[in-house]
Structure formats: structure tokens, C-alpha cells
PDB file of C-alpha atoms in Angstrom:
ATOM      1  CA  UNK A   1     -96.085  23.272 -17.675  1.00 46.00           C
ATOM      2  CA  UNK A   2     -92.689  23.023 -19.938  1.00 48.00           C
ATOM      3  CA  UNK A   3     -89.854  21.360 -19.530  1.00 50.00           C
ATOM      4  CA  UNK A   4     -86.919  23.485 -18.363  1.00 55.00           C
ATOM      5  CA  UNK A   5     -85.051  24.442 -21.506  1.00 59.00           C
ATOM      6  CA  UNK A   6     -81.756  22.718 -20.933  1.00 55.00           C
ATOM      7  CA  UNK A   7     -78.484  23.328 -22.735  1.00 56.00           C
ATOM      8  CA  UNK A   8     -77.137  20.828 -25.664  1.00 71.00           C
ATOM      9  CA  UNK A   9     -73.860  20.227 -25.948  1.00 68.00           C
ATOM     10  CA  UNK A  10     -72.963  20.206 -30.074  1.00 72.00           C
ATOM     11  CA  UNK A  11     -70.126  17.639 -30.597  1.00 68.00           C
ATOM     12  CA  UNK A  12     -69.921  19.059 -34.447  1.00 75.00           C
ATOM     13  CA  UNK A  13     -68.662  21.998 -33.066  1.00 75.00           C
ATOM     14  CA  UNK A  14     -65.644  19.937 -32.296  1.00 72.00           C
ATOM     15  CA  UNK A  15     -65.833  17.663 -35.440  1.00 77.00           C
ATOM     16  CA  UNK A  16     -67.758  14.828 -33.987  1.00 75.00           C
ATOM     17  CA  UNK A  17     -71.058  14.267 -35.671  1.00 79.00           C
ATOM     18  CA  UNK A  18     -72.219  12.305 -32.228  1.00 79.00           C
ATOM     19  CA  UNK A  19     -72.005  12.987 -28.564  1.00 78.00           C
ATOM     20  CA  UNK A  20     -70.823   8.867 -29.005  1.00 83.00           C
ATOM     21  CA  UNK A  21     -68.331   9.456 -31.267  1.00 78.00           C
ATOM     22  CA  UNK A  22     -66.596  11.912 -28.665  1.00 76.00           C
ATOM     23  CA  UNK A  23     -66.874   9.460 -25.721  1.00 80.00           C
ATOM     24  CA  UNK A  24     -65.284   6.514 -28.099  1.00 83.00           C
ATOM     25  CA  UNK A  25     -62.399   9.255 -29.293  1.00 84.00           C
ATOM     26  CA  UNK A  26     -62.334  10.293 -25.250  1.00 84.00           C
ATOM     27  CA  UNK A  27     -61.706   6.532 -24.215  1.00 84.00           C
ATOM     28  CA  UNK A  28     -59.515   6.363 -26.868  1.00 83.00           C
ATOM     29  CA  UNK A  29     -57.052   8.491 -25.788  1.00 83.00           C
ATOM     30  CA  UNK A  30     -57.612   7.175 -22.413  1.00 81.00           C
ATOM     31  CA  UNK A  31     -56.379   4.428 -23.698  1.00 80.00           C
ATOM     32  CA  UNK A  32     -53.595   5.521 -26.026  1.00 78.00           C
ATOM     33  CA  UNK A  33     -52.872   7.620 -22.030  1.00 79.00           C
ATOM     34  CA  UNK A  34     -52.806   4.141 -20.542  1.00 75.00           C
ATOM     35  CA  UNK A  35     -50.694   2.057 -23.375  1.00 76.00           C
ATOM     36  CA  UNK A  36     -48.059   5.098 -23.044  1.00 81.00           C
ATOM     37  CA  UNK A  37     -47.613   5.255 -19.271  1.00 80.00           C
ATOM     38  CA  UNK A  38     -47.237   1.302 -19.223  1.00 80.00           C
ATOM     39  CA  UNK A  39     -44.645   1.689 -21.933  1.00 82.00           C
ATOM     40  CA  UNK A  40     -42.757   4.421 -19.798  1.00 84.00           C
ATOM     41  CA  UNK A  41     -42.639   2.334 -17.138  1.00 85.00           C
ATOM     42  CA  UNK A  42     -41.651  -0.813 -18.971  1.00 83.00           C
ATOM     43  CA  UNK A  43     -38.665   1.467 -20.491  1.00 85.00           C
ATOM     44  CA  UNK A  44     -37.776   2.924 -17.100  1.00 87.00           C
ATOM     45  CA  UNK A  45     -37.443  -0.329 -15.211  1.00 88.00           C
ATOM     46  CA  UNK A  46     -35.660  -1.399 -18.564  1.00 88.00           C
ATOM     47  CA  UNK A  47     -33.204   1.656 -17.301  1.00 90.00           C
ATOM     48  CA  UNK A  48     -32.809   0.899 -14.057  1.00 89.00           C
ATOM     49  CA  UNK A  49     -31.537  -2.440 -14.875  1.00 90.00           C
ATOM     50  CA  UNK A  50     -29.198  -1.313 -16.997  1.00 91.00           C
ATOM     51  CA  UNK A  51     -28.229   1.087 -14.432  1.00 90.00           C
ATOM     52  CA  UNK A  52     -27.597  -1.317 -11.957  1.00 90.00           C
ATOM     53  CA  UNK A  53     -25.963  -3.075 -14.112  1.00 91.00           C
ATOM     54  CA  UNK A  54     -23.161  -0.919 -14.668  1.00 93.00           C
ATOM     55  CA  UNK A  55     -23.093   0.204 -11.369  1.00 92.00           C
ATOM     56  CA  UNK A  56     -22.013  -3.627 -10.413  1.00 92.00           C
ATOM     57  CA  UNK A  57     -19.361  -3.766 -13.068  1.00 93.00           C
ATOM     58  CA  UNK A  58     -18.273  -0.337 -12.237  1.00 92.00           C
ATOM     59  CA  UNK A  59     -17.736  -1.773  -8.459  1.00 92.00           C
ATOM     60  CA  UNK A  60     -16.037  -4.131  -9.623  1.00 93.00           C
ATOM     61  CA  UNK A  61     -13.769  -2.815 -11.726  1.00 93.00           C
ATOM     62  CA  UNK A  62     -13.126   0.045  -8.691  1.00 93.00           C
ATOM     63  CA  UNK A  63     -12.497  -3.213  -6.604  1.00 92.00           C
ATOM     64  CA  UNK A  64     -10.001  -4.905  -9.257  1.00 93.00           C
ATOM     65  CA  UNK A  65      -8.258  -1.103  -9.590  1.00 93.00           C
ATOM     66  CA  UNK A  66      -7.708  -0.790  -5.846  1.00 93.00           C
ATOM     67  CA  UNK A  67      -5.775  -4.374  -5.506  1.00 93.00           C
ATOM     68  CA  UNK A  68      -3.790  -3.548  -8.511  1.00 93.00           C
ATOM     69  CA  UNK A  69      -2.719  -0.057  -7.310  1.00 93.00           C
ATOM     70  CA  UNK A  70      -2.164  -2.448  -3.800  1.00 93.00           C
ATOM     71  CA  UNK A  71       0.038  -4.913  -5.459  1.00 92.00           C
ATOM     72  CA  UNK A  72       2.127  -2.518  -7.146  1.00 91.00           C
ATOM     73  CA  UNK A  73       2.462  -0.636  -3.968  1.00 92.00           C
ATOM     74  CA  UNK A  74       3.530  -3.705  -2.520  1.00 92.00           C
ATOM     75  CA  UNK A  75       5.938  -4.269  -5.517  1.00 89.00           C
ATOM     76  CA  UNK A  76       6.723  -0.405  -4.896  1.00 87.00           C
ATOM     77  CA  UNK A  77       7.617  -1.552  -1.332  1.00 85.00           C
ATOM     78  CA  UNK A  78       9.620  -4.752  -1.612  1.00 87.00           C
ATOM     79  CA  UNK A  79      12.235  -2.779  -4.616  1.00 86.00           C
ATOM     80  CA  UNK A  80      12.775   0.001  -2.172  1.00 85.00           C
ATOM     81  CA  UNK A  81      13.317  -2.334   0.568  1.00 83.00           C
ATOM     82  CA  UNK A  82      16.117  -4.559  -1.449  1.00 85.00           C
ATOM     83  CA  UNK A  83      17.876  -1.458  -2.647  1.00 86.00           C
ATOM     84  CA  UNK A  84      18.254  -0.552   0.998  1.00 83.00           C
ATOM     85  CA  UNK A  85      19.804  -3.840   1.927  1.00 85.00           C
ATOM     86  CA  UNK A  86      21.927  -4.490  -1.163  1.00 86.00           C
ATOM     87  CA  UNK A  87      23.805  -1.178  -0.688  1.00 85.00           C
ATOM     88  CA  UNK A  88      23.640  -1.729   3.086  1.00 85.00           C
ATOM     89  CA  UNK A  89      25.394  -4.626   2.545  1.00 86.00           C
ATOM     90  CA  UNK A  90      27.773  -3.503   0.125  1.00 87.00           C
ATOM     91  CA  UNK A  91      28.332  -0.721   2.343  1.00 84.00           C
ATOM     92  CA  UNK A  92      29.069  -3.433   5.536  1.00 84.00           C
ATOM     93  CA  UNK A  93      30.874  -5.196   3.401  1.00 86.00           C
ATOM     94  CA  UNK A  94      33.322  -2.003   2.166  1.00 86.00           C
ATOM     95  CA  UNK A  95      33.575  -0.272   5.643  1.00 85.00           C
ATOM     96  CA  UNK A  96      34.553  -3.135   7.656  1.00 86.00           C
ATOM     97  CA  UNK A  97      31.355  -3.542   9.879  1.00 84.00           C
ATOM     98  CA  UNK A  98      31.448  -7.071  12.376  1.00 82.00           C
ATOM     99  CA  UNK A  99      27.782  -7.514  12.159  1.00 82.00           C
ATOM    100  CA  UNK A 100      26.581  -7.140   9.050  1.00 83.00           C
ATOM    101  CA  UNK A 101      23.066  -8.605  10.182  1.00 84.00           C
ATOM    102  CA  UNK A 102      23.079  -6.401  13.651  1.00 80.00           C
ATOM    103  CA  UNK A 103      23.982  -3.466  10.821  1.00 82.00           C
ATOM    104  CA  UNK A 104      21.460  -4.138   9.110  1.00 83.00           C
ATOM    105  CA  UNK A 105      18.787  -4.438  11.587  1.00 82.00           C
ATOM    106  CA  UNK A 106      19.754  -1.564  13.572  1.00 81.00           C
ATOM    107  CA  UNK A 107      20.481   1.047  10.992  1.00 83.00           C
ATOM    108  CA  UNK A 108      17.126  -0.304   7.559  1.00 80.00           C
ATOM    109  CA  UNK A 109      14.649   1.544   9.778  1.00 83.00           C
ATOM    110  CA  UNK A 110      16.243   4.736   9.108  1.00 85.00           C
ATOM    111  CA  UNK A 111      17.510   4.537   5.692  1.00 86.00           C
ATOM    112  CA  UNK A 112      15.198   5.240   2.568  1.00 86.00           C
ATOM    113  CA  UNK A 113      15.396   5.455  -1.165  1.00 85.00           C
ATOM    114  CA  UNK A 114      16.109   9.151  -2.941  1.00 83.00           C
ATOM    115  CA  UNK A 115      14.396   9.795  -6.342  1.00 81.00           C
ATOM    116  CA  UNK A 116      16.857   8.947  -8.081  1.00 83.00           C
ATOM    117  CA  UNK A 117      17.456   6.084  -6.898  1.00 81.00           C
ATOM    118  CA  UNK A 118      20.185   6.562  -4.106  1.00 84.00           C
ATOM    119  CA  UNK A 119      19.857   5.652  -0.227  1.00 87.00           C
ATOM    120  CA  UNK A 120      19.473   7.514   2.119  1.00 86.00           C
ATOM    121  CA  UNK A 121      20.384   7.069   5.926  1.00 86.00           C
ATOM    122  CA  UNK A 122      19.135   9.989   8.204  1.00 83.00           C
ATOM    123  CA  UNK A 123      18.706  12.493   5.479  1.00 84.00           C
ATOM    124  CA  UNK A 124      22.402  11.836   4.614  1.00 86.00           C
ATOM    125  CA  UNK A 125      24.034   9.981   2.053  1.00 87.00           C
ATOM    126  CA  UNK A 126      24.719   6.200   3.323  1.00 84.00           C
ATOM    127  CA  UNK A 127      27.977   6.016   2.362  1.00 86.00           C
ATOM    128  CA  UNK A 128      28.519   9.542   4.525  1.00 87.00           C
ATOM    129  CA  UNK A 129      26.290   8.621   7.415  1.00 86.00           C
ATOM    130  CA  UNK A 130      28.252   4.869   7.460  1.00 86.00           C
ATOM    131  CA  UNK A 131      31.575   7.308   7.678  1.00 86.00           C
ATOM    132  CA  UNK A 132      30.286   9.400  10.033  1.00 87.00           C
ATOM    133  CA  UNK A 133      29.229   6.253  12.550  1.00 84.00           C
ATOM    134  CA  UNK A 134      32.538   4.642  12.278  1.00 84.00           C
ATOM    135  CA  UNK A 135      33.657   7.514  13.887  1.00 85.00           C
ATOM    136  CA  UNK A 136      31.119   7.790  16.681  1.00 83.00           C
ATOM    137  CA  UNK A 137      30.822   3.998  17.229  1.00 81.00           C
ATOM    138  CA  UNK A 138      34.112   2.313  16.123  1.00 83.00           C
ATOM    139  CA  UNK A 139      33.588  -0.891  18.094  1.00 82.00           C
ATOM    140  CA  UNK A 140      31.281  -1.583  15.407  1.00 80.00           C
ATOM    141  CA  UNK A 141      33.865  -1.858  12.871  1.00 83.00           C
ATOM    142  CA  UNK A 142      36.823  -4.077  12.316  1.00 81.00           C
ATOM    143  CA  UNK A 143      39.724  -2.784  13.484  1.00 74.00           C
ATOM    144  CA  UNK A 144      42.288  -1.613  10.956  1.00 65.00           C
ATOM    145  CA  UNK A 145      45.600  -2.764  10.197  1.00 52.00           C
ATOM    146  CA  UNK A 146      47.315   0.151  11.470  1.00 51.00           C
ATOM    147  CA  UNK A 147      45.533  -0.175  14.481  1.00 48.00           C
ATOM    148  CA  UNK A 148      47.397  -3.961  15.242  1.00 46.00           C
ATOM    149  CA  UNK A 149      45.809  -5.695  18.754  1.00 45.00           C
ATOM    150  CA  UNK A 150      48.712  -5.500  21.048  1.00 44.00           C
ATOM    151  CA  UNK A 151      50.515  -8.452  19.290  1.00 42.00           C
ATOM    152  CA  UNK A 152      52.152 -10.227  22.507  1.00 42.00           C
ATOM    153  CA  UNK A 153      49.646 -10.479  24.989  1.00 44.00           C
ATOM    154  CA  UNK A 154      48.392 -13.289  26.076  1.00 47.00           C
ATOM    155  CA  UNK A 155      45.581 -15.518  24.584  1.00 46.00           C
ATOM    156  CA  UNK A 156      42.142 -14.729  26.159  1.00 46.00           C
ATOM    157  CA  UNK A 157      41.222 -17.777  27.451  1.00 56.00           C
ATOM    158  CA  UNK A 158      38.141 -19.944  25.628  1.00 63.00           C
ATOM    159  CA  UNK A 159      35.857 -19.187  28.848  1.00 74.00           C
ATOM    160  CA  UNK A 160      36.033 -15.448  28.471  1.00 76.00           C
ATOM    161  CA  UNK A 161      35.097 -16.111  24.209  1.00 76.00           C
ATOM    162  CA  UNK A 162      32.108 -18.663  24.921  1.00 79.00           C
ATOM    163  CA  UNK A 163      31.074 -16.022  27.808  1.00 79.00           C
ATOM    164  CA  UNK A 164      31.120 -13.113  25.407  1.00 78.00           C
ATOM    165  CA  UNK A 165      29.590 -15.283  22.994  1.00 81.00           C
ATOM    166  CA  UNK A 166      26.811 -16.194  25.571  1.00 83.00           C
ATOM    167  CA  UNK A 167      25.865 -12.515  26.504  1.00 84.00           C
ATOM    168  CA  UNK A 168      26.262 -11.446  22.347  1.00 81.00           C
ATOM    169  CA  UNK A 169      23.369 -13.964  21.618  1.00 84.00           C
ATOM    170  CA  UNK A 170      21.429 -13.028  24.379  1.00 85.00           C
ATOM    171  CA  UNK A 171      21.720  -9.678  23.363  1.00 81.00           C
ATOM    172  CA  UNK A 172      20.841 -10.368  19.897  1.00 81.00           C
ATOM    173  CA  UNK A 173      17.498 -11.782  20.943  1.00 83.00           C
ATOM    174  CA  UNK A 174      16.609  -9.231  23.100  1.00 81.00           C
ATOM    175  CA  UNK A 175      16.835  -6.663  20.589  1.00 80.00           C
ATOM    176  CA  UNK A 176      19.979  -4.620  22.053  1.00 78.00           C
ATOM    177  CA  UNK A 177      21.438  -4.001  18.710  1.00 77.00           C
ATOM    178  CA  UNK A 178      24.367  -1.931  19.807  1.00 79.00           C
ATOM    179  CA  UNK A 179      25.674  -4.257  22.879  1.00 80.00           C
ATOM    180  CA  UNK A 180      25.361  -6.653  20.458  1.00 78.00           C
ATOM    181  CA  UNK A 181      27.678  -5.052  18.166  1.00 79.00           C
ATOM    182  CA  UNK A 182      30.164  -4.085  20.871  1.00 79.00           C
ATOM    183  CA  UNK A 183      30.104  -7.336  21.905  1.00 79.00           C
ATOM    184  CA  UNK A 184      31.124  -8.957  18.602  1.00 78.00           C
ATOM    185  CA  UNK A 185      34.098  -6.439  18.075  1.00 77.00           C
ATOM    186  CA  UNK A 186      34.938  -7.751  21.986  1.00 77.00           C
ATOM    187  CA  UNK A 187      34.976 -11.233  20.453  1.00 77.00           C
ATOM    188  CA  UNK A 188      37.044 -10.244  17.199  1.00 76.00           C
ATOM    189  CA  UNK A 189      39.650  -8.616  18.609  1.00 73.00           C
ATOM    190  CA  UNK A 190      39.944 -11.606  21.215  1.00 72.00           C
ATOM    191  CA  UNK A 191      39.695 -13.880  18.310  1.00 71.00           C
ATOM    192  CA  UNK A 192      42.081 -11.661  16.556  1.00 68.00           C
ATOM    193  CA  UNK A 193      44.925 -11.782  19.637  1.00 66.00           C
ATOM    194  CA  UNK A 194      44.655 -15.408  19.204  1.00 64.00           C
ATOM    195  CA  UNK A 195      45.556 -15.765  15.850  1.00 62.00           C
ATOM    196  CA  UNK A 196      48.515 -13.127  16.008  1.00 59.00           C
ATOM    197  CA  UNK A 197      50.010 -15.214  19.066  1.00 60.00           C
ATOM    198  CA  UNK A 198      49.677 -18.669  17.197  1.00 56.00           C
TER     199      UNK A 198
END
């Protein structure tokens, strides 16, 4: 009765002169295995920090960005809207408009500043459109000299004044921007007569 011949493993055919001197170079690099993966995760959470890091300051700066562009729209805004109302009021001003602020209100919301600059009422030049309204809607313009009142009539009394006065105020705060204009050339022209027949 033998012993079943079993095979031997040779560790000096791989350079090891003892099967433990291949198990302590095995657990070495088990080891050396071990040490690396704990370093690549050390340096990947060492990443990710980093990453979210600048993904917090890159927010942020995206938030600061977005109020500047904001602001300067605002900015933007507000220039465009004083052009409109400095050469509005010029414009009132030039053509003889009884109003101005009823002008104002009831013709900003359709002007707009050109490209270069220039305002524009309608798609037309303001100066043009202003023309073109004085023709359409002459009780809300000063009457011209040449025009003259009907010098000799008589005074309207103060009644009918404080009553057109009345109804132009309560059309002013109820938003009827053209009786209210009709109304104040009603009450120049009376105030007008008056002053002609003193």
C-alpha cells in the first residue's frame, strides 16, 4: 500500500526558492493591491471635493452674472424710458400740446427708441406722428394765433370753468386720456376768451 503519488508544485520554477516565499510575495501584493485602492479612493474623494467646489463658485458666479446682466437691463430700461419723455416733452413743449402730462401718458406706451438713438411713435418719427395727430385731434393743441377765439363774446361764466374743471379731473383719474385732453383745450379757450375781453 503507497501513498498516491501527488503532484508538487516547484516555486523555483517561478524564482521562489520556497512555497513560503511565494505566499509572503502573494500577500504582498495583496497588500501593495490594498494600499493602492485606498489611495485611489482617498484621491477620488480628494476630486470630488474639488469638484464641488467649483461647481459652488461656478453657481455663484452664474448667480452674480445674471443680476448684473439684470441691472444693466434695468439701466438699459430706465435710458430708453427718459429719452422717450425728454423728447416727448420737448416735442409738447414745441407743438403747442395743453396737457403735456395727459400727452405724455397717453401717447409713452407707444413710442420707443430707434438704434440710433431717435424715438419712435407708431413706427413713425415723433416729430411726424406729433404732426400728424395735431391734425386728427386738434383739441389737443393750443390754438394758434391765426386761429383768434371769437374776440367779443362774452366771458364764460366761472361756473361753466370750475364745472369743466370738475369733469377734466375726474377724467384724469379715471384714465380717459383723450376727454381729458378735450376737456383742457375746453377750459383754455374759455380761459383764453376771458383774457381777450379784459
Amino acid at each position: 500500500m503507497g501513498t498516491k503519488d501527488q503532484p508538487t508544485f516547484d516555486p523555483t520554477t517561478l524564482g521562489f526558492n520556497s512555497i513560503d516565499e511565494l505566499k509572503a510575495f502573494v500577500e504582498a501584493q495583496r497588500k501593495k493591491e490594498g494600499d493602492f485602492s485606498k489611495i485611489l479612493e482617498a484621491k477620488e474623494r480628494e476630486f470630488q471635493k474639488k469638484l464641488e467646489s467649483y461647481e459652488r463658485k461656478l453657481s455663484e458666479l452664474q448667480a452674480q452674472l445674471k443680476e448684473k446682466e439684470q441691472a444693466l437691463q434695468q439701466k438699459e430700461t430706465e435710458l430708453r424710458n427718459l429719452v422717450v419723455k425728454s423728447t416727448l416733452t420737448k416735442l409738447a413743449a414745441e407743438k403747442g400740446v395743453l396737457d403735456p402730462e395727459v400727452f405724455l401718458a397717453l401717447v409713452s406706451g407707444k413710442a420707443e427708441v430707434n438704434e440710433d438713438g431717435s424715438v419712435l411713435i407708431d413706427g413713425k418719427p415723433a416729430d411726424e406722428f406729433v404732426e400728424a395727430l395735431k391734425e386728427q385731434k386738434p383739441f389737443l393743441f393750443k390754438a394758434s394765433e391765426k386761429e383768434g377765439s371769437g374776440a367779443g363774446s362774452n366771458p364764460a361764466p366761472a361756473s361753466q370753468k370750475e364745472e369743466l374743471l370738475k369733469r377734466y379731473e375726474e377724467a384724469k383719474k379715471a384714465g380717459d386720456l383723450e376727454t381729458a385732453l378735450a376737456l383742457k383745450a375746453e377750459i383754455a379757450k374759455l380761459e383764453t376768451t376771458q383774457t381777450e375781453n379784459q
